[in-house]
C-alpha positions as CSV (number, residue, x, y, z in Angstrom):
1,Q,-8.4,6.9,17.6
2,V,-6.2,5.5,14.7
3,Q,-7.8,5.2,11.5
4,L,-6.3,4.0,8.2
5,V,-8.6,4.3,5.1
6,E,-7.4,3.3,1.7
7,S,-8.6,4.1,-1.7
8,G,-7.7,4.0,-5.3
9,G,-8.4,0.5,-6.0
10,G,-10.3,-1.1,-9.1
11,S,-10.3,-3.1,-12.1
12,V,-7.6,-2.7,-14.8
13,E,-6.5,-4.8,-17.8
14,P,-2.9,-6.2,-17.5
15,G,-0.1,-3.7,-18.2
16,G,-2.3,-0.9,-16.7
17,S,-1.8,1.3,-13.5
18,L,-3.2,2.3,-10.4
19,R,-2.3,4.4,-7.4
20,L,-3.6,3.5,-4.2
21,S,-3.8,5.8,-0.8
22,C,-4.0,5.3,2.5
23,A,-5.2,8.4,4.6
24,A,-4.1,8.0,8.5
25,S,-5.5,10.0,11.3
26,G,-4.9,9.7,15.1
27,I,-1.2,9.3,14.7
28,V,1.8,11.4,14.5
29,F,2.3,10.3,11.0
30,R,5.6,12.3,10.2
31,I,7.5,9.9,12.7
32,A,5.2,6.8,11.4
33,G,6.6,3.8,9.3
34,M,4.1,2.8,6.9
35,A,3.3,-0.3,5.1
36,W,1.1,-2.0,2.2
37,Y,0.2,-5.4,2.4
38,R,-1.7,-7.4,-0.1
39,Q,-3.7,-10.7,0.2
40,A,-4.7,-12.6,-2.9
41,P,-7.9,-15.1,-3.0
42,G,-6.8,-18.4,-1.1
43,K,-3.4,-16.9,-0.2
44,Q,-1.8,-15.4,3.0
45,R,-1.1,-11.7,3.2
46,E,2.3,-10.7,2.0
47,L,4.4,-7.4,2.6
48,V,4.4,-5.4,-0.6
49,S,6.3,-2.3,0.4
50,T,7.5,-0.2,3.4
51,I,8.3,3.5,3.9
52,T,9.9,4.9,7.1
53,S,9.4,8.3,8.4
54,V,12.4,9.3,6.8
55,G,11.5,8.1,3.4
56,S,13.6,4.8,3.2
57,T,11.7,2.4,1.2
58,T,11.5,-1.7,0.6
59,Y,9.9,-3.7,-1.7
60,A,9.0,-7.2,-2.3
61,D,10.8,-8.9,-5.3
62,S,7.6,-9.3,-7.2
63,V,6.8,-5.8,-7.4
64,R,10.5,-4.1,-7.5
65,D,10.6,-1.8,-10.2
66,R,6.9,-1.9,-10.9
67,F,5.4,-0.3,-7.8
68,T,6.5,2.8,-6.1
69,I,5.6,4.0,-2.2
70,S,5.6,7.4,-1.3
71,R,4.4,9.7,1.5
72,D,2.8,13.1,2.1
73,N,3.4,14.0,5.7
74,R,1.2,17.4,5.3
75,Q,-1.7,15.1,4.0
76,K,-0.9,12.2,6.3
77,T,-1.2,9.8,3.5
78,V,1.0,7.2,1.9
79,Y,0.8,6.0,-1.7
80,L,1.5,2.8,-3.8
81,Q,2.0,3.8,-7.5
82,M,1.6,0.4,-9.2
83,N,2.5,0.1,-12.9
84,S,2.7,-2.7,-15.5
85,L,0.2,-4.5,-13.5
86,K,-0.2,-8.4,-13.9
87,A,-3.1,-10.6,-13.2
88,E,-1.2,-12.0,-10.0
89,D,-1.1,-8.6,-8.5
90,T,-4.9,-9.2,-7.9
91,A,-5.5,-8.7,-4.2
92,V,-6.9,-6.7,-1.5
93,Y,-4.3,-4.1,-0.5
94,S,-4.2,-2.8,2.9
95,C,-1.9,-0.3,4.5
96,N,-0.7,-0.8,8.0
97,L,1.1,1.2,10.5
98,M,4.4,-0.5,11.1
99,G,5.1,-2.3,14.5
100,S,1.3,-2.1,15.2
101,N,-2.0,-3.9,14.7
102,Y,-3.6,-0.9,13.0
103,W,-5.0,-1.9,9.6
104,G,-7.2,-0.1,7.3
105,K,-10.1,-2.1,5.7
106,G,-8.3,-2.7,2.6
107,T,-9.0,-1.7,-1.2
108,L,-9.6,-4.3,-4.0
109,V,-7.3,-4.4,-7.2
110,T,-8.5,-6.7,-9.9
111,V,-6.2,-7.1,-12.8
112,S,-7.8,-8.9,-15.8
113,S,-8.6,-8.7,-19.4
């Protein structure tokens, strides 16, 4: 049974940082591509970042140079380090096993002064 469990969300002021984690189980993590998505209130879900099994990464233009995706295959966890957060980063962030319909439940990030 595939499970993806996100953590690390919370409230932060503009300019602050958060690190999200997504712990995976039920998959052969070391060969899995993983992705972070986000959905802001009233908006469609958007792709934030991806990381392949060999560590190649992609970023949405809106987060490039501020967010960093990484993975720890021993811990079966993918991370999203978010720096210089802006109000427009406020959203529910979810991780996804790329190419599948497996999603975590998400973690809420609120950026507000």
